[in-house]
Each structure stands twice: as structure tokens, then as C-alpha cells.
Amino acid sequence: MLTLFSEHGYFATSVQDISSESGVSVGSIYHHFGDKEGIARSLYHALSDQMSSRISWISARQGTAHDQCREIVKTLFEMAEEEPLVMDFMLYAKHKEFLPEEKSICSSKPFELMRTIVAAGMESGEIRRMDVMVASTSLFGGPIRMIVARLDDVLQAPLPHYLDEVWECAWKSVAT
Amino acid sequence: MLTLFSEHGYFATSVQDISSESGVSVGSIYHHFGDKEGIARSLYHALSDQMSSRISWISARQGTAHDQCREIVKTLFEMAEEEPLVMDFMLYAKHKEFLPEEKSICSSKPFELMRTIVAAGMESGEIRRMDVMVASTSLFGGPIRMIVARLDDVLQAPLPHYLDEVWECAWKSVAT
DNA sequence: GTCTATATCCAGATAGAC
DNA sequence: GTCTATCTGGATATAGAC
């Protein structure tokens, strides 16, 4: 299901395709999900929750904002390598096209968690005082762009290879 | 055409819709563009060229890499405010879904130009020696993320309002 | 709840006059 | 080159037996 959506896209994937691949009949699929959008919505929520829990697990461990954010970037890089299709679906799919009422990825839970950590970092004095949104995009925008590049196959080495260099840049951008 | 694609998406826009909106008959559209993909491809190339020329015009003017890059970010911010649909189509549309053979946005001409400027900045000593891709994503990743946030309506003020703060972060991330 | 068979609709694409 | 009318396939979704 994820494979079909990520590789061919939502619109190029028919419910018949999903039925064939999953071994579940078309009728059952509609019984469970209501309509085609329901399939995507269900998948999106599952993946979003999975991502959120990984991030909140990181932020739950004690540590500075610096360490937490670095760990998040590291985790995102690892996820992108291990499960590129998940990353692709979360980042690159234009959810607006087939999940119109869904909140945009920017304001989804994983990104909100990141902003919370950034705000805490400002309180503690690790991060310069500025607009929280600006700080968040500065800190994570570079890494995310690297992930997109990797998913688009315009990067030679795996992401972890660039981690130190990427993180140094990211942190310098907001550090006090 | 751009309006339809950007607001409803490529797949939710029928050739009939395009015909109605443009006043050109379906037959003529197919005569000109071959198929539906051809319409999107043609639009994409036109916008990509337009963006490239604005960027190369900036880099053609004398100036440091710092000034050139700042001017690019400023221009991107202004474009996003003046022509959000263009930005949306270029950045946020998943071209892979309907322009499969097209190069990804990352390796498209505008982004290549940016990397060229960054590489020059390293030669001149303005930018730290590092992987050019890392430097480029660090420098432009934050600003791009801000644009996405703005297009997704999760930003209160217009982009130029954040320019100084965003640019300070971006430049700090790669400056020597 | 799960299946098969079917209904319905509308998309992309074409034919062929002008 | 431009139009109208039409074809055709395949998509979403449902009906109804089991």
C-alpha cells in the first residue's frame, strides 16, 4: 500500500491495485476505509504517529536542546535510509491533493514537537532569541533539504555520511 | 491553467476544465500539447526558465557570494508573495507524479545555479570549505522551508518581514 | 466481515468537418 | 489550426450472496 502510493503516487494507484497487492478484496477495502481517501488518511495517520513517537521519545530523554535536535536529525537521516518510502510519503507527497482537510505537514505533530524543543532551547539560552518558526526552519530546513535530495537520488553517499557537516551548519545558524 | 493545477492539483484538473477556463477547445489543446502531461511539462519549463533567468540575472551582477545569495533569498521571498501559485507549482507540486522523466526540482536549473554561486563563495573564502551540496542545502534550506510554511498558511506575516532574521541564520550556517 | 460481479460515470484521447 | 461530437477504457464505488 505504502509502496504503491510512494512509488506510483496516489492517483496512479487504483483500489484494484491495492486489492491485488494486499490480497484483500475490493469490497473489504471499501468496507473498512469508506472510500479511497480513507485509505490514504489511515496510512498518513499511522506514519505520522510513528514519527511523532520517535521524536517525543528523543525529547523525553534528558539532554540539552542541542543534543535533542541533533538526535532528531540523526534519527530522520536513519529513517530516510531505512524506510525511504515512509519518508517520501510524509515529506514529498503533496497531501493537499488527496487529503485536503488534513493539516499541512508543517503544522503536523512531528513538526510541532520540534518547535517545542526549539522554544525550550531559547529559554535555556542555548539558542538565540528570535521567531520560533525562523529558528525551527533554520535548524531543520537544511537537513530536510538533504533528505529530499537523497530521496531524489541526487546524493552520492548515504545521509549519515553527511551528518556531522550538516549538523555543524544547522547548529551554527541558531546557536548563541 | 496554472491556477487550476496549483489550486486543485494536476489530477483533479481535467482537460475539459482547462478548455473551459482558457476558452480554447479540447481538440486544439491536444493538437498543441500532445497529451495532458505535455500541458504540465510546457508550463513547468516556462516557469523554470523564468526562475532561472531571474537568478542568473542576480548572479551576473557583480558582488560577493554573500550578496548574491542574500539577493536570491530576497527575490524568492518576493516571488512567493507576488506569485504564490508559481512558487507552489515549482516547489510543492510533486512533479514526479505527473512528470516522471523530468529532473527533480533539486537538480533543476535554478538549483544548479545556486550551487554554482556557493562553490564560487568557497573559492573566494567567504564560505567554509565543505561539501557543496551540504553548503547549498544549509544556506537555502531554511529560507525554502519558510516559503513552504508561508504557502501552507502557517505564517502570520509576509515573508519579507522575516528576511533579515532568516538570512542571518542562513549565512551564519556556512560563513567562515 | 469478506467476497464477486456489476453499475455508473467521467477521464483522456481521437475523428473528421471546417 | 480549431472546433464539436464521439469513443473507449478504466476508475470509484456498490449490491448482494455467503
Short mmCIF file of C-alpha atoms (C1' of nucleotides) in Angstrom, two decimals:
data_model
loop_
_atom_site.label_atom_id
_atom_site.label_comp_id
_atom_site.label_asym_id
_atom_site.label_seq_id
_atom_site.Cartn_x
_atom_site.Cartn_y
_atom_site.Cartn_z
CA MET A 1 0.00 0.00 0.00
CA LEU A 2 2.70 2.41 1.09
CA THR A 3 4.85 1.01 -1.69
CA LEU A 4 2.20 1.66 -4.30
CA PHE A 5 1.41 5.17 -3.09
CA SER A 6 5.05 6.17 -2.76
CA GLU A 7 6.31 4.64 -5.98
CA HIS A 8 3.47 5.41 -8.34
CA GLY A 9 1.63 8.09 -6.43
CA TYR A 10 -1.85 8.21 -5.02
CA PHE A 11 -3.68 8.93 -8.26
CA ALA A 12 -1.82 6.36 -10.32
CA THR A 13 -2.73 3.70 -7.77
CA SER A 14 -6.16 2.17 -8.18
CA VAL A 15 -8.07 0.45 -5.43
CA GLN A 16 -7.85 -2.62 -7.63
CA ASP A 17 -4.04 -2.38 -7.44
CA ILE A 18 -4.19 -2.21 -3.66
CA SER A 19 -6.52 -5.18 -3.61
CA SER A 20 -4.20 -7.25 -5.78
CA GLU A 21 -1.09 -6.38 -3.81
CA SER A 22 -2.61 -6.86 -0.38
CA GLY A 23 -4.69 -9.90 -1.19
CA VAL A 24 -7.74 -8.22 0.31
CA SER A 25 -10.78 -7.84 -1.89
CA VAL A 26 -12.04 -4.50 -3.14
CA GLY A 27 -15.28 -4.90 -1.20
CA SER A 28 -13.47 -5.41 2.10
CA ILE A 29 -11.26 -2.42 1.50
CA TYR A 30 -14.26 -0.18 0.99
CA HIS A 31 -15.98 -1.72 3.99
CA HIS A 32 -13.03 -0.76 6.18
CA PHE A 33 -11.95 2.58 4.82
CA GLY A 34 -15.13 4.04 3.37
CA ASP A 35 -13.51 5.48 0.29
CA LYS A 36 -10.14 5.76 -1.38
CA GLU A 37 -9.15 8.84 0.57
CA GLY A 38 -9.79 6.90 3.75
CA ILE A 39 -7.01 4.51 2.80
CA ALA A 40 -4.50 7.32 2.42
CA ARG A 41 -5.74 9.08 5.53
CA SER A 42 -5.37 5.97 7.63
CA LEU A 43 -1.86 5.38 6.31
CA TYR A 44 -0.89 9.00 6.86
CA HIS A 45 -2.04 8.99 10.47
CA ALA A 46 -0.27 5.75 11.22
CA LEU A 47 3.03 7.03 9.85
CA SER A 48 2.64 10.44 11.43
CA ASP A 49 2.06 8.84 14.81
CA GLN A 50 5.03 6.56 14.38
CA MET A 51 7.23 9.53 13.57
CA SER A 52 5.86 11.57 16.45
CA SER A 53 6.52 8.87 18.98
CA ARG A 54 10.12 8.51 17.86
CA ILE A 55 10.62 12.24 18.22
CA SER A 56 8.89 12.57 21.55
CA TRP A 57 10.88 9.62 22.82
CA ILE A 58 14.03 11.57 21.98
CA SER A 59 12.83 14.74 23.64
CA ALA A 60 11.73 12.79 26.71
CA ARG A 61 15.28 11.69 27.43
CA GLN A 62 17.13 14.28 29.42
CA GLY A 63 19.53 16.46 27.49
CA THR A 64 20.13 19.88 26.11
CA ALA A 65 18.14 21.25 23.19
CA HIS A 66 21.32 20.91 21.18
CA ASP A 67 21.59 17.20 21.89
CA GLN A 68 17.90 16.61 21.34
CA CYS A 69 17.86 18.37 17.99
CA ARG A 70 20.98 16.63 16.82
CA GLU A 71 19.46 13.31 17.77
CA ILE A 72 16.32 14.18 15.83
CA VAL A 73 18.32 14.96 12.71
CA LYS A 74 20.28 11.75 13.15
CA THR A 75 17.07 9.78 13.53
CA LEU A 76 15.48 11.42 10.49
CA PHE A 77 18.57 10.58 8.43
CA GLU A 78 18.46 6.98 9.59
CA MET A 79 14.75 6.71 8.91
CA ALA A 80 15.24 8.09 5.42
CA GLU A 81 17.81 5.39 4.72
CA GLU A 82 15.93 2.52 6.34
CA GLU A 83 12.44 3.43 5.20
CA PRO A 84 12.72 5.81 2.27
CA LEU A 85 9.14 5.15 1.25
CA VAL A 86 7.84 6.33 4.60
CA MET A 87 9.91 9.50 4.38
CA ASP A 88 8.85 10.03 0.82
CA PHE A 89 5.20 9.71 1.69
CA MET A 90 5.49 12.05 4.67
CA LEU A 91 7.65 14.73 3.12
CA TYR A 92 7.32 14.71 -0.58
CA ALA A 93 3.77 13.63 -1.27
CA LYS A 94 1.58 16.63 -1.67
CA HIS A 95 -1.03 15.66 0.83
CA LYS A 96 -3.10 18.64 -0.07
CA GLU A 97 -4.01 16.94 -3.30
CA PHE A 98 -5.67 13.93 -1.78
CA LEU A 99 -6.06 14.81 1.90
CA PRO A 100 -7.46 18.31 1.56
CA GLU A 101 -8.71 18.68 5.09
CA GLU A 102 -5.55 17.34 6.64
CA LYS A 103 -3.23 19.81 8.31
CA SER A 104 -0.15 20.53 6.25
CA ILE A 105 2.98 18.66 7.16
CA CYS A 106 4.46 21.85 8.64
CA SER A 107 1.82 22.08 11.29
CA SER A 108 1.57 18.37 11.88
CA LYS A 109 2.53 16.85 15.16
CA PRO A 110 6.15 15.91 14.44
CA PHE A 111 6.96 19.45 13.38
CA GLU A 112 5.16 20.93 16.35
CA LEU A 113 7.28 18.82 18.66
CA MET A 114 10.41 20.13 17.03
CA ARG A 115 9.26 23.70 17.54
CA THR A 116 8.60 22.99 21.21
CA ILE A 117 12.16 21.80 21.67
CA VAL A 118 13.49 24.85 19.87
CA ALA A 119 11.44 27.16 22.07
CA ALA A 120 12.82 25.44 25.16
CA GLY A 121 16.32 25.92 23.79
CA MET A 122 15.70 29.64 23.62
CA GLU A 123 14.51 29.72 27.19
CA SER A 124 17.63 27.95 28.37
CA GLY A 125 19.84 30.31 26.40
CA GLU A 126 21.27 27.75 24.01
CA ILE A 127 19.52 29.25 21.02
CA ARG A 128 19.42 32.91 20.07
CA ARG A 129 16.22 34.79 20.77
CA MET A 130 14.24 35.03 17.58
CA ASP A 131 10.99 33.99 15.97
CA VAL A 132 10.49 30.33 16.84
CA MET A 133 9.39 29.48 13.33
CA VAL A 134 12.51 31.07 11.87
CA ALA A 135 14.72 29.18 14.27
CA SER A 136 12.99 25.89 13.52
CA THR A 137 13.17 26.22 9.78
CA SER A 138 16.81 27.30 10.02
CA LEU A 139 17.69 24.36 12.19
CA PHE A 140 15.80 21.67 10.33
CA GLY A 141 15.43 23.17 6.85
CA GLY A 142 18.93 22.21 5.76
CA PRO A 143 18.67 18.61 6.99
CA ILE A 144 15.23 18.20 5.44
CA ARG A 145 16.53 19.54 2.14
CA MET A 146 19.31 16.95 2.32
CA ILE A 147 16.74 14.21 2.85
CA VAL A 148 14.77 15.40 -0.15
CA ALA A 149 17.95 15.39 -2.19
CA ARG A 150 18.69 11.86 -1.09
CA LEU A 151 15.18 10.66 -1.92
CA ASP A 152 15.55 12.28 -5.33
CA ASP A 153 18.78 10.36 -5.83
CA VAL A 154 20.97 13.40 -6.26
CA LEU A 155 23.24 12.49 -3.37
CA GLN A 156 26.09 10.04 -3.75
CA ALA A 157 26.62 8.87 -0.19
CA PRO A 158 24.04 7.80 2.39
CA LEU A 159 22.79 10.57 4.63
CA PRO A 160 24.63 9.58 7.84
CA HIS A 161 27.85 10.26 5.95
CA TYR A 162 26.93 13.94 5.90
CA LEU A 163 25.54 14.12 9.42
CA ASP A 164 28.42 15.90 11.15
CA GLU A 165 28.85 18.51 8.45
CA VAL A 166 25.10 19.13 8.13
CA TRP A 167 24.62 19.40 11.84
CA GLU A 168 27.53 21.80 12.28
CA CYS A 169 25.92 24.14 9.79
CA ALA A 170 22.46 23.77 11.24
CA TRP A 171 23.56 24.47 14.76
CA LYS A 172 25.74 27.44 13.85
CA SER A 173 22.71 29.03 12.26
CA VAL A 174 20.86 29.38 15.56
CA ALA A 175 23.38 28.95 18.35
CA THR A 176 24.04 31.85 20.72
CA MET B 1 -4.05 26.70 -16.24
CA LEU B 2 -1.52 27.40 -13.54
CA THR B 3 -4.38 28.40 -11.28
CA LEU B 4 -6.17 25.13 -11.87
CA PHE B 5 -3.07 22.99 -11.41
CA SER B 6 -1.93 24.82 -8.29
CA GLU B 7 -5.28 25.11 -6.59
CA HIS B 8 -6.84 21.77 -7.37
CA GLY B 9 -3.82 19.77 -8.40
CA TYR B 10 -2.89 18.14 -11.65
CA PHE B 11 -5.07 15.08 -11.29
CA ALA B 12 -8.15 16.93 -10.13
CA THR B 13 -7.92 19.17 -13.19
CA SER B 14 -9.42 17.73 -16.35
CA VAL B 15 -8.52 18.84 -19.83
CA GLN B 16 -12.15 19.87 -20.09
CA ASP B 17 -11.58 22.25 -17.15
CA ILE B 18 -8.57 23.75 -18.88
CA SER B 19 -10.57 24.14 -22.04
CA SER B 20 -13.39 25.93 -20.25
CA GLU B 21 -11.10 28.25 -18.34
CA SER B 22 -8.87 29.15 -21.27
CA GLY B 23 -11.58 29.32 -23.91
CA VAL B 24 -9.58 27.01 -26.14
CA SER B 25 -11.24 23.84 -27.32
CA VAL B 26 -10.16 20.39 -26.18
CA GLY B 27 -9.12 19.47 -29.71
CA SER B 28 -6.79 22.42 -30.03
CA ILE B 29 -5.21 21.70 -26.69
CA TYR B 30 -4.38 18.18 -27.73
CA HIS B 31 -3.16 19.41 -31.09
CA HIS B 32 -0.67 21.69 -29.35
CA PHE B 33 0.47 19.68 -26.37
CA GLY B 34 0.05 16.09 -27.49
CA ASP B 35 -1.32 14.84 -24.22
CA LYS B 36 -2.20 16.06 -20.76
CA GLU B 37 1.33 15.64 -19.47
CA GLY B 38 2.51 17.89 -22.26
CA ILE B 39 0.46 20.72 -20.81
CA ALA B 40 2.12 20.40 -17.43
CA ARG B 41 5.55 19.90 -18.95
CA SER B 42 5.23 23.02 -21.03
CA LEU B 43 4.10 25.04 -18.03
CA TYR B 44 6.87 23.65 -15.87
CA HIS B 45 9.57 24.54 -18.37
CA ALA B 46 8.26 28.04 -18.83
CA LEU B 47 8.23 28.70 -15.09
CA SER B 48 11.58 27.05 -14.53
CA ASP B 49 13.15 29.19 -17.24
CA GLN B 50 11.60 32.32 -15.79
CA MET B 51 13.01 31.49 -12.37
CA SER B 52 16.42 30.64 -13.81
CA SER B 53 16.72 33.88 -15.63
CA ARG B 54 15.90 35.89 -12.53
CA ILE B 55 18.56 34.02 -10.61
CA SER B 56 21.21 34.25 -13.29
CA TRP B 57 20.50 37.93 -13.64
CA ILE B 58 21.30 38.30 -9.95
CA SER B 59 24.50 36.31 -10.20
CA ALA B 60 25.56 38.23 -13.27
CA ARG B 61 25.67 41.48 -11.34
CA GLN B 62 28.98 41.97 -9.63
CA GLY B 63 29.04 41.21 -5.94
CA THR B 64 30.17 38.79 -3.30
CA ALA B 65 28.63 35.35 -2.93
CA HIS B 66 27.11 36.67 0.26
CA ASP B 67 25.33 39.49 -1.52
CA GLN B 68 24.26 37.29 -4.40
CA CYS B 69 22.79 34.64 -2.15
CA ARG B 70 21.02 37.16 0.00
CA GLU B 71 19.55 38.72 -3.10
CA ILE B 72 18.35 35.31 -4.26
CA VAL B 73 16.58 34.66 -0.97
CA LYS B 74 15.06 38.12 -1.11
CA THR B 75 13.86 37.51 -4.64
CA LEU B 76 12.43 34.10 -3.77
CA PHE B 77 10.54 35.64 -0.87
CA GLU B 78 9.14 38.36 -3.08
CA MET B 79 8.17 35.88 -5.77
CA ALA B 80 6.39 33.75 -3.21
CA GLU B 81 4.33 36.75 -2.14
CA GLU B 82 3.63 38.10 -5.61
CA GLU B 83 3.06 34.81 -7.40
CA PRO B 84 2.32 32.17 -4.80
CA LEU B 85 0.84 29.86 -7.40
CA VAL B 86 4.08 29.81 -9.35
CA MET B 87 6.05 29.03 -6.23
CA ASP B 88 3.57 26.42 -5.22
CA PHE B 89 3.77 24.70 -8.57
CA MET B 90 7.56 24.77 -8.60
CA LEU B 91 8.24 23.73 -5.04
CA TYR B 92 5.33 21.87 -3.66
CA ALA B 93 3.83 20.01 -6.58
CA LYS B 94 5.20 16.55 -6.70
CA HIS B 95 6.42 16.60 -10.24
CA LYS B 96 7.42 13.03 -10.02
CA GLU B 97 3.78 12.09 -10.09
CA PHE B 98 2.96 13.61 -13.41
CA LEU B 99 6.32 14.47 -14.95
CA PRO B 100 8.15 11.22 -14.29
CA GLU B 101 11.02 11.78 -16.68
CA GLU B 102 11.61 15.35 -15.55
CA LYS B 103 14.65 16.02 -13.42
CA SER B 104 13.76 16.58 -9.79
CA ILE B 105 13.50 20.15 -8.65
CA CYS B 106 16.76 19.76 -6.72
CA SER B 107 18.76 19.12 -9.84
CA SER B 108 16.84 21.57 -11.98
CA LYS B 109 18.49 24.63 -13.39
CA PRO B 110 17.63 27.19 -10.70
CA PHE B 111 19.09 25.00 -8.01
CA GLU B 112 22.18 24.26 -10.04
CA LEU B 113 22.79 27.97 -10.40
CA MET B 114 22.61 28.38 -6.64
CA ARG B 115 25.17 25.65 -6.16
CA THR B 116 27.48 27.34 -8.63
CA ILE B 117 27.38 30.54 -6.62
CA VAL B 118 28.02 28.64 -3.41
CA ALA B 119 31.01 26.88 -4.93
CA ALA B 120 32.41 30.25 -6.02
CA GLY B 121 31.92 31.53 -2.49
CA MET B 122 34.09 28.72 -1.20
CA GLU B 123 36.81 29.54 -3.68
CA SER B 124 36.82 33.16 -2.60
CA GLY B 125 36.96 32.18 1.08
CA GLU B 126 33.60 33.61 2.07
CA ILE B 127 32.11 30.20 2.74
CA ARG B 128 33.69 27.41 4.74
CA ARG B 129 35.18 24.52 2.80
CA MET B 130 32.70 21.68 2.79
CA ASP B 131 30.57 19.55 0.54
CA VAL B 132 28.90 21.94 -1.90
CA MET B 133 25.58 20.17 -1.56
CA VAL B 134 25.67 20.48 2.21
CA ALA B 135 26.51 24.16 2.00
CA SER B 136 23.72 24.81 -0.51
CA THR B 137 21.06 22.99 1.46
CA SER B 138 22.18 24.73 4.64
CA LEU B 139 22.08 28.13 3.03
CA PHE B 140 18.79 27.77 1.17
CA GLY B 141 17.04 25.02 3.13
CA GLY B 142 15.84 27.35 5.87
CA PRO B 143 14.50 30.00 3.50
CA ILE B 144 12.79 27.38 1.34
CA ARG B 145 11.18 25.88 4.41
CA MET B 146 9.88 29.33 5.32
CA ILE B 147 8.39 29.67 1.86
CA VAL B 148 6.67 26.32 2.21
CA ALA B 149 5.33 27.40 5.59
CA ARG B 150 4.01 30.58 4.05
CA LEU B 151 2.34 28.76 1.17
CA ASP B 152 0.76 26.41 3.71
CA ASP B 153 -0.61 29.44 5.56
CA VAL B 154 1.15 28.72 8.82
CA LEU B 155 2.98 32.03 8.86
CA GLN B 156 1.36 35.20 10.13
CA ALA B 157 3.40 37.87 8.42
CA PRO B 158 4.52 38.09 4.80
CA LEU B 159 7.91 36.58 4.07
CA PRO B 160 9.90 39.83 3.64
CA HIS B 161 9.11 40.56 7.26
CA TYR B 162 11.33 37.64 8.24
CA LEU B 163 14.05 38.25 5.68
CA ASP B 164 16.73 39.73 7.95
CA GLU B 165 16.32 37.14 10.64
CA VAL B 166 16.18 34.24 8.19
CA TRP B 167 19.19 35.45 6.29
CA GLU B 168 21.27 35.98 9.41
CA CYS B 169 20.68 32.35 10.36
CA ALA B 170 21.31 31.06 6.87
CA TRP B 171 24.56 32.91 6.45
CA LYS B 172 25.88 32.02 9.90
CA SER B 173 25.43 28.37 8.98
CA VAL B 174 28.08 28.47 6.25
CA ALA B 175 30.16 31.61 6.78
CA THR B 176 33.84 31.28 7.52
"C1'" DG C 1 -16.69 -9.14 7.54
"C1'" DT C 2 -15.39 -10.83 3.13
"C1'" DC C 3 -16.02 -11.85 -1.35
"C1'" DT C 4 -17.51 -11.50 -6.79
"C1'" DA C 5 -19.91 -9.27 -10.10
"C1'" DT C 6 -21.72 -5.23 -11.60
"C1'" DA C 7 -23.22 -0.32 -12.09
"C1'" DT C 8 -22.09 4.18 -13.19
"C1'" DC C 9 -19.54 7.76 -14.52
"C1'" DC C 10 -16.10 10.53 -16.44
"C1'" DA C 11 -11.47 10.89 -17.67
"C1'" DG C 12 -8.14 11.17 -21.63
"C1'" DA C 13 -7.85 10.93 -26.24
"C1'" DT C 14 -9.41 10.92 -31.28
"C1'" DA C 15 -12.06 11.62 -35.81
"C1'" DG C 16 -13.04 14.33 -39.11
"C1'" DA C 17 -15.67 18.55 -40.74
"C1'" DC C 18 -14.45 23.28 -41.47
"C1'" DG D 1 -5.14 25.11 -36.65
"C1'" DT D 2 -9.56 24.99 -34.44
"C1'" DC D 3 -13.70 23.13 -33.39
"C1'" DT D 4 -17.75 19.53 -31.91
"C1'" DA D 5 -19.06 15.10 -31.28
"C1'" DT D 6 -17.77 10.78 -30.04
"C1'" DC D 7 -15.22 6.60 -28.50
"C1'" DT D 8 -13.38 3.72 -25.10
"C1'" DG D 9 -11.17 2.23 -21.09
"C1'" DG D 10 -10.79 2.13 -16.53
"C1'" DA D 11 -11.73 4.25 -12.25
"C1'" DT D 12 -14.53 4.55 -7.89
"C1'" DA D 13 -17.97 2.68 -5.61
"C1'" DT D 14 -21.97 -0.55 -4.59
"C1'" DA D 15 -25.13 -4.79 -4.39
"C1'" DG D 16 -25.97 -8.64 -2.50
"C1'" DA D 17 -24.66 -13.66 -1.78
"C1'" DC D 18 -22.06 -16.19 1.63
#
